[in-house]
Coordinates of C-alpha atoms and ligand atoms in Angstrom, one line a residue:
X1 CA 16.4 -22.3 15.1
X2 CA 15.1 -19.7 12.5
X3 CA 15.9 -16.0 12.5
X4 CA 13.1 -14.8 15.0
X5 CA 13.4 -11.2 14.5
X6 CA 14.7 -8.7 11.4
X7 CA 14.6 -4.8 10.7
X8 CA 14.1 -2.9 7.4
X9 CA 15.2 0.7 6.8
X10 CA 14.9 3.4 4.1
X11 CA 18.7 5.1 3.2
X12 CA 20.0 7.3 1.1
X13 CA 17.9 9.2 -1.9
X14 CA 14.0 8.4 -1.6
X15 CA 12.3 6.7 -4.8
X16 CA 8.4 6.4 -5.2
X17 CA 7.7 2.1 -4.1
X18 CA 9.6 2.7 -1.3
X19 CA 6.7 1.9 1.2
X20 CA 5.6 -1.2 -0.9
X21 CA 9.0 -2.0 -0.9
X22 CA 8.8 -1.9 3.5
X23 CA 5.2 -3.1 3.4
X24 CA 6.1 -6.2 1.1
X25 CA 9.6 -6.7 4.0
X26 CA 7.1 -6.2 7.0
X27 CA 4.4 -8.5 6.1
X28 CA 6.9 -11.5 4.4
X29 CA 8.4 -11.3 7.6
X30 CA 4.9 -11.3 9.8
X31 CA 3.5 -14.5 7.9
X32 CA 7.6 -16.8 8.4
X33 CA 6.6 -16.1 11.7
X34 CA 9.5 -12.9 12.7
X35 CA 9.5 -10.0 14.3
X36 CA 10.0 -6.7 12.4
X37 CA 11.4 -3.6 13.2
X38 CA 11.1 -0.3 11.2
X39 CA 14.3 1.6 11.7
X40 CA 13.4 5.4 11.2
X41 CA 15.9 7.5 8.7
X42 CA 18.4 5.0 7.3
X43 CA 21.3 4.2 9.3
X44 CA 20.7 6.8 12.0
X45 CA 18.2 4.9 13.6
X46 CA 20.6 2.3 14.3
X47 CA 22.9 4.7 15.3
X48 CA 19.9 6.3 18.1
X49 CA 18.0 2.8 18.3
X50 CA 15.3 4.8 16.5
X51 CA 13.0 2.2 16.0
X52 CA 9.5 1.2 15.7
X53 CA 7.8 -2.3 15.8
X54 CA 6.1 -3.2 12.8
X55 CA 2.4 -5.0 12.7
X56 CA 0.6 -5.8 9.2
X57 CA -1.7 -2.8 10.1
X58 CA 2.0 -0.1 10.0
X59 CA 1.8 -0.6 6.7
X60 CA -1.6 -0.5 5.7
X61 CA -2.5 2.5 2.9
X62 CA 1.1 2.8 2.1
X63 CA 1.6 0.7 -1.2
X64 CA 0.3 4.0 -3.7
X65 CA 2.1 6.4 -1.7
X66 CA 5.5 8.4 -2.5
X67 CA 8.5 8.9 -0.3
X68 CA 8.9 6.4 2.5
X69 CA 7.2 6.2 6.0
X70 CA 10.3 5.0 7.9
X71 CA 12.2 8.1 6.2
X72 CA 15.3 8.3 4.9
X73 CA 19.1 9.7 5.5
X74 CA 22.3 10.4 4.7
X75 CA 24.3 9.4 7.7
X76 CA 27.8 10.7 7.6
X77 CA 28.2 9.4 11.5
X78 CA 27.4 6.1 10.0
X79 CA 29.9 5.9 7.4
X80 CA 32.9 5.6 9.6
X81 CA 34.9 2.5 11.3
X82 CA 33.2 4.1 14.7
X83 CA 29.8 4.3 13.4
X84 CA 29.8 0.8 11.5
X85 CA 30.6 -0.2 15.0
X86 CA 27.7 1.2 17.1
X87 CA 25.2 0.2 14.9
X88 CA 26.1 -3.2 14.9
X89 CA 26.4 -2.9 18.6
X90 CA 22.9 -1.5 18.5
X91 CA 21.2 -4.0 16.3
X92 CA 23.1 -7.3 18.9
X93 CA 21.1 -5.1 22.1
X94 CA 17.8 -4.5 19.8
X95 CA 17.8 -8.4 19.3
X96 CA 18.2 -7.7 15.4
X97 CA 19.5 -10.8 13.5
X98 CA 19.1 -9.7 10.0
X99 CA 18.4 -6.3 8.5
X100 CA 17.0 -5.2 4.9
X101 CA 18.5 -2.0 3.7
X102 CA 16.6 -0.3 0.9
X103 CA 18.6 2.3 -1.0
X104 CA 21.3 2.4 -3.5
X105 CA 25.0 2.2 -4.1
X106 CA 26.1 4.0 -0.9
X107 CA 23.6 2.1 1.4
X108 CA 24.7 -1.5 -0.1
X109 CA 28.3 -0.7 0.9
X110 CA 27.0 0.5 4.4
X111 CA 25.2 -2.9 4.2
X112 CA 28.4 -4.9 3.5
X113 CA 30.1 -3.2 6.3
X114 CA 27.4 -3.7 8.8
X115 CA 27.6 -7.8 8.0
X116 CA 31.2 -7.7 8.2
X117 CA 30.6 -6.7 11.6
X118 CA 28.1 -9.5 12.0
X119 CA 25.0 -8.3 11.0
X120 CA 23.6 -10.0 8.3
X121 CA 22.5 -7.5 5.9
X122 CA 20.6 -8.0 2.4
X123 CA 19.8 -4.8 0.0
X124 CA 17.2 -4.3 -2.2
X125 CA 17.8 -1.7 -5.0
X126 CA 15.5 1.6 -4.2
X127 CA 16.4 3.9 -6.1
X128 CA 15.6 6.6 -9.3
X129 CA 18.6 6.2 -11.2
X130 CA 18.3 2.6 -12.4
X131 CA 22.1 3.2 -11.2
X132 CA 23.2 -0.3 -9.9
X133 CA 25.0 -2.1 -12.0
X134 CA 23.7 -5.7 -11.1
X135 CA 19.7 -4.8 -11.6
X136 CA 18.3 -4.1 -15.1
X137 CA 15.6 -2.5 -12.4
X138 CA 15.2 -0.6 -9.6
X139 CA 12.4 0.5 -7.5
X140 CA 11.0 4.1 -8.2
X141 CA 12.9 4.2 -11.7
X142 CA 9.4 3.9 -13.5
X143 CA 7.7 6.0 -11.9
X144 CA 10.7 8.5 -12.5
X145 CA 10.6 8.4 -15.8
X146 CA 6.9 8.4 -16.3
X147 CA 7.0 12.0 -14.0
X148 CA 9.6 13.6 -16.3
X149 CA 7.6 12.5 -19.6
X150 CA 4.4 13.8 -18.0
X151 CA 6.5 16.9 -17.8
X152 CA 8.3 17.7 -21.0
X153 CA 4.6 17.2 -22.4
X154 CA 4.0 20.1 -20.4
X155 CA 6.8 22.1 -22.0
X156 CA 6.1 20.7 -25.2
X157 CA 2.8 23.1 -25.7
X158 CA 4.8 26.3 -24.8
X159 CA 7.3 25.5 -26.9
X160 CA 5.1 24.5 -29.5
X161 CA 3.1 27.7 -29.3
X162 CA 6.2 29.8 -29.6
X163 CA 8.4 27.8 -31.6
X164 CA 11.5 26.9 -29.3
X165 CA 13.5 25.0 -28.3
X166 CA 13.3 23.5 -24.9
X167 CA 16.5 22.1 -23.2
X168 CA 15.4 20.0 -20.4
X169 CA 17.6 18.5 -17.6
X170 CA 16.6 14.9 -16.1
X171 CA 18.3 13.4 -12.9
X172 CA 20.1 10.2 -12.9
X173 CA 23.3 10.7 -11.3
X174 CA 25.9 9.0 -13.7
X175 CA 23.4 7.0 -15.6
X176 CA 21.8 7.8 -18.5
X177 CA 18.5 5.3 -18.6
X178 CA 16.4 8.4 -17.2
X179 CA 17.2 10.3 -19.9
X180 CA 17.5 8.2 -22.7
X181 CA 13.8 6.5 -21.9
X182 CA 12.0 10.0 -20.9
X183 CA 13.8 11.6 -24.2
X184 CA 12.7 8.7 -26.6
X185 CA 9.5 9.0 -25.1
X186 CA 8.8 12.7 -25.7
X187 CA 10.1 12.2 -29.0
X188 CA 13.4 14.5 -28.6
X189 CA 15.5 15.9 -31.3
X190 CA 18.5 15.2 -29.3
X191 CA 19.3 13.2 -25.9
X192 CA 22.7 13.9 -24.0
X193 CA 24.2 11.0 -21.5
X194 CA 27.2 10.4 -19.9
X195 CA 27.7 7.2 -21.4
X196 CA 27.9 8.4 -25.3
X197 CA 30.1 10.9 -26.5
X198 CA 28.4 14.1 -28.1
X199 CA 29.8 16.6 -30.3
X200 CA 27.3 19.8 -29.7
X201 CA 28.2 21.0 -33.4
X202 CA 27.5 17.5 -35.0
X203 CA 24.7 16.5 -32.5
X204 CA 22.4 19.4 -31.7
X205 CA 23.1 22.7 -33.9
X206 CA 23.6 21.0 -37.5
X207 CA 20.7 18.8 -36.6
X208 CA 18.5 21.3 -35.5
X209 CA 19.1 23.6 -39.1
X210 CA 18.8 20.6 -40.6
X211 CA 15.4 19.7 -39.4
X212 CA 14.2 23.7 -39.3
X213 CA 15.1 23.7 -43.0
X214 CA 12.8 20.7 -44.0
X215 CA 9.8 21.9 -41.8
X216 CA 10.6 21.9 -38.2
X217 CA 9.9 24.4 -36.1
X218 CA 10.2 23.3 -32.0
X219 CA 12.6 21.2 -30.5
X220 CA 13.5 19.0 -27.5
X221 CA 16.3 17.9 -26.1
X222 CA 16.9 16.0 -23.0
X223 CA 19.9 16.3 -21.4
X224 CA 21.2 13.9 -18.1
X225 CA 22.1 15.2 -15.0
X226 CA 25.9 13.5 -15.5
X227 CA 26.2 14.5 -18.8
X228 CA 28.4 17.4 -18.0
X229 CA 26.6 20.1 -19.7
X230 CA 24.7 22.4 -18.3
X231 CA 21.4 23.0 -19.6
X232 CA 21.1 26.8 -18.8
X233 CA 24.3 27.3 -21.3
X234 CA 23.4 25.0 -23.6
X235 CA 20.5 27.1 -24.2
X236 CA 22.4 30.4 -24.8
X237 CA 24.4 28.1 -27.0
X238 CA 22.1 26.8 -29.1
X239 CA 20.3 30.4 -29.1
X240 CA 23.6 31.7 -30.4
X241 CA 24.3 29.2 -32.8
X242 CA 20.5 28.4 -34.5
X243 CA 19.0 31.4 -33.4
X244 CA 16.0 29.5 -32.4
X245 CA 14.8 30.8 -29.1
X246 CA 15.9 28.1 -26.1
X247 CA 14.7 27.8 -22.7
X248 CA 16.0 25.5 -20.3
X249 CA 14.4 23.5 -17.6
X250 CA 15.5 21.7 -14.8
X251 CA 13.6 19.1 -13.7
X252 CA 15.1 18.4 -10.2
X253 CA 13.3 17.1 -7.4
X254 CA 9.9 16.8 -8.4
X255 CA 11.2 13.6 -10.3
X256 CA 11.5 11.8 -7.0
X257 CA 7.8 12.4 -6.2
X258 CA 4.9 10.9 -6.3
X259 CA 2.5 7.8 -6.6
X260 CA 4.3 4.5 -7.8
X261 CA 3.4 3.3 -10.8
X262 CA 1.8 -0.2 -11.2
X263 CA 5.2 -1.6 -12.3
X264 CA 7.6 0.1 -9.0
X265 CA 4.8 -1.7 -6.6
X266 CA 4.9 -5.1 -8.3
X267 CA 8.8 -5.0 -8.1
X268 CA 8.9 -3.8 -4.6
X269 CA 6.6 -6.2 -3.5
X270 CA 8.7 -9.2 -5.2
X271 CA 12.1 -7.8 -4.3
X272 CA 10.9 -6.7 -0.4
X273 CA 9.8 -10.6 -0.3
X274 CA 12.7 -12.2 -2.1
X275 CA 15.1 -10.2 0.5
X276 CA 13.2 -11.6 3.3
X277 CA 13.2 -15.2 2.2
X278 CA 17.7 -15.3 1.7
X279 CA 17.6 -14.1 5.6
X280 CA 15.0 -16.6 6.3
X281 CA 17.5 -18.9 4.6
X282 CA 20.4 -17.7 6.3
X283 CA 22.0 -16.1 3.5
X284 CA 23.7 -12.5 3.7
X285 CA 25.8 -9.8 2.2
X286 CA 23.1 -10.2 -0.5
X287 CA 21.9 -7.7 -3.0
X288 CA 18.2 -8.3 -4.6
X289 CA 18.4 -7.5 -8.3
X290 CA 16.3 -8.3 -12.1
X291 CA 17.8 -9.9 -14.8
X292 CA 16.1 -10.9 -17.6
X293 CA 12.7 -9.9 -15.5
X294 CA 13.5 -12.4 -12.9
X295 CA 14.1 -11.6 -9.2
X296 CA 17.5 -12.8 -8.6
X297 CA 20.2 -12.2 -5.8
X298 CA 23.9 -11.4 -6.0
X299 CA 26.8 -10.3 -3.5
X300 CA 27.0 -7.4 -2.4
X301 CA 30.4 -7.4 -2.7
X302 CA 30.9 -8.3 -5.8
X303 CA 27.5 -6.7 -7.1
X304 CA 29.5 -3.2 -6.3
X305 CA 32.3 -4.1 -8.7
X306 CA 30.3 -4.9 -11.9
X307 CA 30.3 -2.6 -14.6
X308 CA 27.0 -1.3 -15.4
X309 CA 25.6 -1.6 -18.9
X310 CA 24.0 1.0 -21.0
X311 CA 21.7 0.6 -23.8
X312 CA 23.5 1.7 -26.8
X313 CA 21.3 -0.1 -29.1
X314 CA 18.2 1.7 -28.1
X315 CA 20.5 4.9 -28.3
X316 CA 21.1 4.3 -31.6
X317 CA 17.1 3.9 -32.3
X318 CA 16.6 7.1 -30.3
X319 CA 19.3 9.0 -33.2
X320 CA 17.8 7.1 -36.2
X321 CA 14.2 8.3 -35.6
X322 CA 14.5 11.8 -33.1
X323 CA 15.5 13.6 -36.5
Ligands
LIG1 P1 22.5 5.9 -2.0 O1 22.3 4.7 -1.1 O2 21.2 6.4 -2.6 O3 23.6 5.6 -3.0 P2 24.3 7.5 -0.4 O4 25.5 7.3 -1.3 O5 24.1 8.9 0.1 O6 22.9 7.1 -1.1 O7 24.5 6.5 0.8 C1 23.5 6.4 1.8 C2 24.2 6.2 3.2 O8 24.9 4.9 3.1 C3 25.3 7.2 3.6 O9 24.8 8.3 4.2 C4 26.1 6.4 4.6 O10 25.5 6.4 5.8 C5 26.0 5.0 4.0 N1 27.2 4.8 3.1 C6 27.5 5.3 1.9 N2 28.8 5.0 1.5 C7 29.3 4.2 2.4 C8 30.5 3.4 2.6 N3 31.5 3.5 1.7 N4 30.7 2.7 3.7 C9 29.7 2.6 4.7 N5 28.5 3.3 4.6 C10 28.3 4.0 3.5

């Protein structure tokens, strides 16, 4: 006997493809023949039985739209042995047999808990950062990046105009992929990630007189959220040390904004489908993840113990041609 009915919820940080993501879940479900539920803000509405049944019209003229219509939390009632407890109580009297948590890091491991308590859980990766380790991809990370290029454009014709130097910070937690895409792609004298070790002297103010003395006369440089190094300073810094005039700019929330690009509602739509189809095949404690641009599926378990990989290569690209 199949599963006959699953839920889907939002958690943690929202990421633009998050409603493809749910609209993809709802309507794979809807045509194997389930019944879905939409839980409303992450794992509170398992907590409240805060849910809503889900028809192929819910999520019709969702797919270009940013944010996410079931919502999204942070649930610190959740995260405990107690709260573990009473959702999965919840989900057994709500007739839920499988659920598909989209989020990141945090909401896999509330996933893993939730099917150690016997709710089969599968995550799909929704989130900005590109932060989990077992995806080369995750939903909302494209459209992310292609927000915060849009916007150092921006600052590029001020600071062109006046001649500065514009320090900009990007989000992206403890990964660096935000910033190293976005600075490459505004074509930034310098890029600062957690991953690489910098050396402000070398890096940024030798470079900068370097390239001021054969012609240069504005300046870029991205800087990641977790690079420890505060943009506001490093702009007095670099004012202090160049004398070029610096401004700094922090992106902030604005990043998480927005219509999905083409390639965030493709990848929800194959990853919201591929999670559906392992419950469907009575799989769990699964994480949906890319590799090598296919849609592939780890545990959770062990998806929350791999390392996570950073580009060094294109870093190295990004040095040999920013100067
Ligand atoms: P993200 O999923 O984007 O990484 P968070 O880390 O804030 O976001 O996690 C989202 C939610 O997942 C938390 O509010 C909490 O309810 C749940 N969660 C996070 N960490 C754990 C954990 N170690 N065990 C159980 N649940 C967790």
């Amino acid at each position: 006997m199949g599963i006959k009915r699953i839920a889907v919820l939002t958690s943690g940080g929202d990421a633009p493809g998050m409603n493809a993501a749910v609209r993809s879940v709802v309507r794979t479900g809807l045509s194997s023949g389930m019944e879905v539920l939409g839980v409303h803000r992450g794992y509170n509405g398992l907590l409240n039985c805060d849910t809503v049944e889900m028809n192929l019209r819910s999520v019709s003229d969702i797919i270009h739209t940013g944010g996410t219509v079931l919502y999204t939390a942070r649930s610190p009632e959740f995260n405990s042995a107690e709260g573990v407890q009473l959702a999965a109580d919840n989900c057994r009297k709500m007739g839920i047999e499988g659920l598909i948590v989209i989020g990141g890091d945090g909401s896999f491991r509330g996933a893993r808990d939730l099917t150690q308590a016997g709710i089969p859980c599968v995550g799909v990766p929704g989130t900005i950062d590109n932060d989990i380790a077992c995806s080369e991809y995750t939903i909302g990370y494209d459209t992310a990046m292609n927000t915060a290029m849009e916007m150092v454009d921006r600052l590029r014709d001020t600071t062109e105009s006046h001649n500065r130097c514009s320090v900009v910070e990007v989000m992206g937690r403890r990964c660096g992929d935000i910033a190293l895409n976005t600075g490459i792609a505004v074509g930034a004298m310098a890029i600062l990630v957690p991953e690489q070790p910098y050396d402000l002297e070398r890096d940024i103010y030798k470079r900068m007189q370097y390239t001021q003395s054969i012609g240069k006369r504005h300046f870029i440089i991205v800087v990641a959220e977790g690079a420890d190094c505060p943009v506001e300073e490093l702009a007095k810094e670099i004012q202090r040390n160049t004398g070029i005039e610096s401004r700094a700019t922090i992106l902030g929330h604005v990043q998480r904004g927005g219509s999905p690009t083409l390639r965030d509602r493709v990848v929800a739509t194959q990853m919201g489908y591929h999670a559906v189809k392992l419950l469907e095949e009575g799989k769990s404690n699964r994480v949906v993840a890319m590799q090598n641009s296919q849609i592939v599926d780890f545990d959770i378990t062990q998806a929350l113990q791999m390392p996570r990989d950073f580009d060094a290569d294109l870093y190295q690209i990004a040095l040999k041609v920013s100067i």
